[in-house]
Coordinates of C-alpha atoms in Angstrom, one line a residue:
X9 CA 116.7 132.4 106.2
X10 CA 119.4 129.9 106.8
X11 CA 119.2 126.3 105.5
X12 CA 118.2 124.8 108.8
X13 CA 115.3 127.3 109.3
X14 CA 114.2 126.7 105.7
X15 CA 114.1 122.9 106.4
X16 CA 112.1 123.5 109.5
X17 CA 109.6 125.7 107.7
X18 CA 109.2 123.2 105.0
X19 CA 108.7 120.3 107.4
X20 CA 105.6 121.8 109.0
X21 CA 102.5 120.6 107.1
X22 CA 100.1 123.0 105.7
X23 CA 97.3 122.1 108.2
X24 CA 99.7 122.5 111.1
X25 CA 100.9 125.9 109.8
X26 CA 97.3 127.0 109.3
X27 CA 96.3 126.0 112.8
X28 CA 99.3 127.9 114.2
X29 CA 98.3 131.0 112.3
X30 CA 94.7 130.8 113.4
X31 CA 95.7 130.2 117.1
X32 CA 98.2 133.1 116.9
X33 CA 95.6 135.4 115.3
X34 CA 97.7 135.7 112.2
X35 CA 94.9 134.3 110.0
X36 CA 91.2 134.9 110.0
X37 CA 90.2 131.9 107.9
X38 CA 91.7 128.5 107.3
X39 CA 90.3 125.8 105.1
X40 CA 90.8 122.2 104.2
X41 CA 89.4 123.1 100.8
X42 CA 91.8 123.9 98.0
X43 CA 92.2 127.6 97.2
X44 CA 94.4 127.1 94.2
X45 CA 91.9 128.8 91.8
X46 CA 89.5 131.7 91.9
X47 CA 86.6 129.2 91.7
X48 CA 88.0 127.3 94.7
X49 CA 88.2 130.6 96.7
X50 CA 84.6 131.4 95.6
X51 CA 83.5 128.0 97.1
X52 CA 85.2 128.9 100.4
X53 CA 83.6 132.3 100.5
X54 CA 80.2 130.9 99.7
X55 CA 80.4 128.3 102.5
X56 CA 81.5 131.0 105.0
X57 CA 78.7 133.4 104.0
X58 CA 75.9 130.9 103.3
X59 CA 76.3 128.1 106.0
X60 CA 73.2 126.8 107.7
X61 CA 73.3 126.7 111.6
X62 CA 74.7 123.4 112.7
X63 CA 72.2 123.5 115.5
X64 CA 69.4 122.9 113.0
X65 CA 71.1 119.6 112.0
X66 CA 71.7 118.0 115.4
X67 CA 71.3 114.2 115.3
X68 CA 71.5 114.3 111.5
X69 CA 74.2 112.4 109.7
X70 CA 76.6 114.6 107.8
X71 CA 79.1 113.1 105.2
X72 CA 82.0 115.3 106.1
X73 CA 84.6 116.1 103.5
X74 CA 86.1 119.4 104.5
X75 CA 85.8 122.2 107.0
X76 CA 86.6 125.9 107.4
X77 CA 87.7 127.6 110.6
X78 CA 87.1 131.4 110.9
X79 CA 88.1 133.7 113.7
X80 CA 85.0 135.7 114.8
X81 CA 84.1 138.2 117.5
X82 CA 80.9 137.4 119.4
X83 CA 79.1 138.5 122.5
X84 CA 79.2 135.7 125.1
X85 CA 75.8 134.2 125.9
X86 CA 76.7 132.8 129.3
X87 CA 79.3 133.5 132.0
X88 CA 82.2 131.2 131.7
X89 CA 86.0 131.2 131.9
X90 CA 86.4 133.3 128.7
X91 CA 88.2 136.6 128.9
X92 CA 85.9 139.3 127.6
X93 CA 87.5 142.3 125.9
X94 CA 86.7 145.9 126.7
X95 CA 83.9 145.9 124.1
X96 CA 82.2 143.0 125.8
X97 CA 83.1 140.5 123.0
X98 CA 85.3 137.5 122.8
X99 CA 87.4 136.2 119.9
X100 CA 86.6 132.6 119.1
X101 CA 86.5 130.1 116.3
X102 CA 83.4 129.6 114.0
X103 CA 83.6 126.2 112.3
X104 CA 81.9 125.4 109.0
X105 CA 81.5 121.7 108.2
X106 CA 81.2 120.9 104.5
X107 CA 79.5 117.7 103.3
X108 CA 80.0 115.7 100.1
X109 CA 77.2 117.6 98.4
X110 CA 78.8 121.0 99.2
X111 CA 76.3 121.9 101.9
X112 CA 77.8 123.9 104.8
X113 CA 76.9 123.9 108.5
X114 CA 78.3 126.4 110.9
X115 CA 78.7 126.6 114.7
X116 CA 80.7 128.5 117.3
X117 CA 81.6 125.6 119.5
X118 CA 84.8 124.6 121.2
X119 CA 83.4 121.0 121.2
X120 CA 83.3 120.9 117.4
X121 CA 86.8 122.4 117.2
X122 CA 88.0 119.7 119.6
X123 CA 86.3 116.9 117.7
X124 CA 87.9 118.1 114.4
X125 CA 91.3 118.3 116.1
X126 CA 90.9 114.7 117.2
X127 CA 89.7 113.6 113.7
X128 CA 92.8 115.2 112.1
X129 CA 95.1 113.7 114.8
X130 CA 93.8 110.2 114.1
X131 CA 92.6 110.2 110.5
X132 CA 94.8 112.9 109.0
X133 CA 93.9 115.7 106.6
X134 CA 90.7 115.2 104.6
X135 CA 92.6 115.1 101.3
X136 CA 94.1 111.8 102.5
X137 CA 90.7 110.2 103.2
X138 CA 89.4 107.4 100.9
X139 CA 85.9 108.7 101.3
X140 CA 83.8 111.2 103.3
X141 CA 83.5 110.7 107.0
X142 CA 80.1 110.0 108.5
X143 CA 79.6 112.2 111.5
X144 CA 76.5 113.3 113.6
X145 CA 76.5 116.6 115.4
X146 CA 75.2 116.1 119.0
X147 CA 74.4 118.4 121.9
X148 CA 75.9 117.3 125.2
X149 CA 76.0 118.6 128.7
X150 CA 79.3 119.4 130.2
X151 CA 80.6 120.6 133.5
X152 CA 78.6 123.2 135.4
X153 CA 75.5 122.2 133.3
X154 CA 76.7 124.0 130.2
X155 CA 75.6 122.5 126.9
X156 CA 78.0 122.1 124.0
X157 CA 78.1 120.6 120.5
X158 CA 80.4 117.8 119.4
X159 CA 80.7 115.4 116.5
X160 CA 80.2 111.7 116.8
X161 CA 81.7 109.4 114.2
X162 CA 79.1 107.0 112.9

């Protein structure tokens, strides 16, 4: 790798690199949690495997500290503009929100992914936050009458 390419690679932040990998199907899980130690990795695995459905916590305040994004294959529940593979499934993002007590809440929702993207764009990576971010998951109605989840900052 030449010096210019090396400088470019170094200039891309970890979160930007992770999002690029996830969107390019080069990674299956990205996390804002540290994975520096084995115990950190166990915490990520536990959140992925034991998250509660976000739908059960709609209209409930969550003190957001971190999140995990995981590529998953699911069967679509409604006709939409998604491209369905030969096996009848789609590849999409499952988002796991983690609160200040370590509780995890999961949803497959482009609205939640969009909300998190907006939060990062404006507030930066959670490691730079002074404290947790109070958010409330909401169900909203979009175009064509489809329902979706989003996050509202309190």
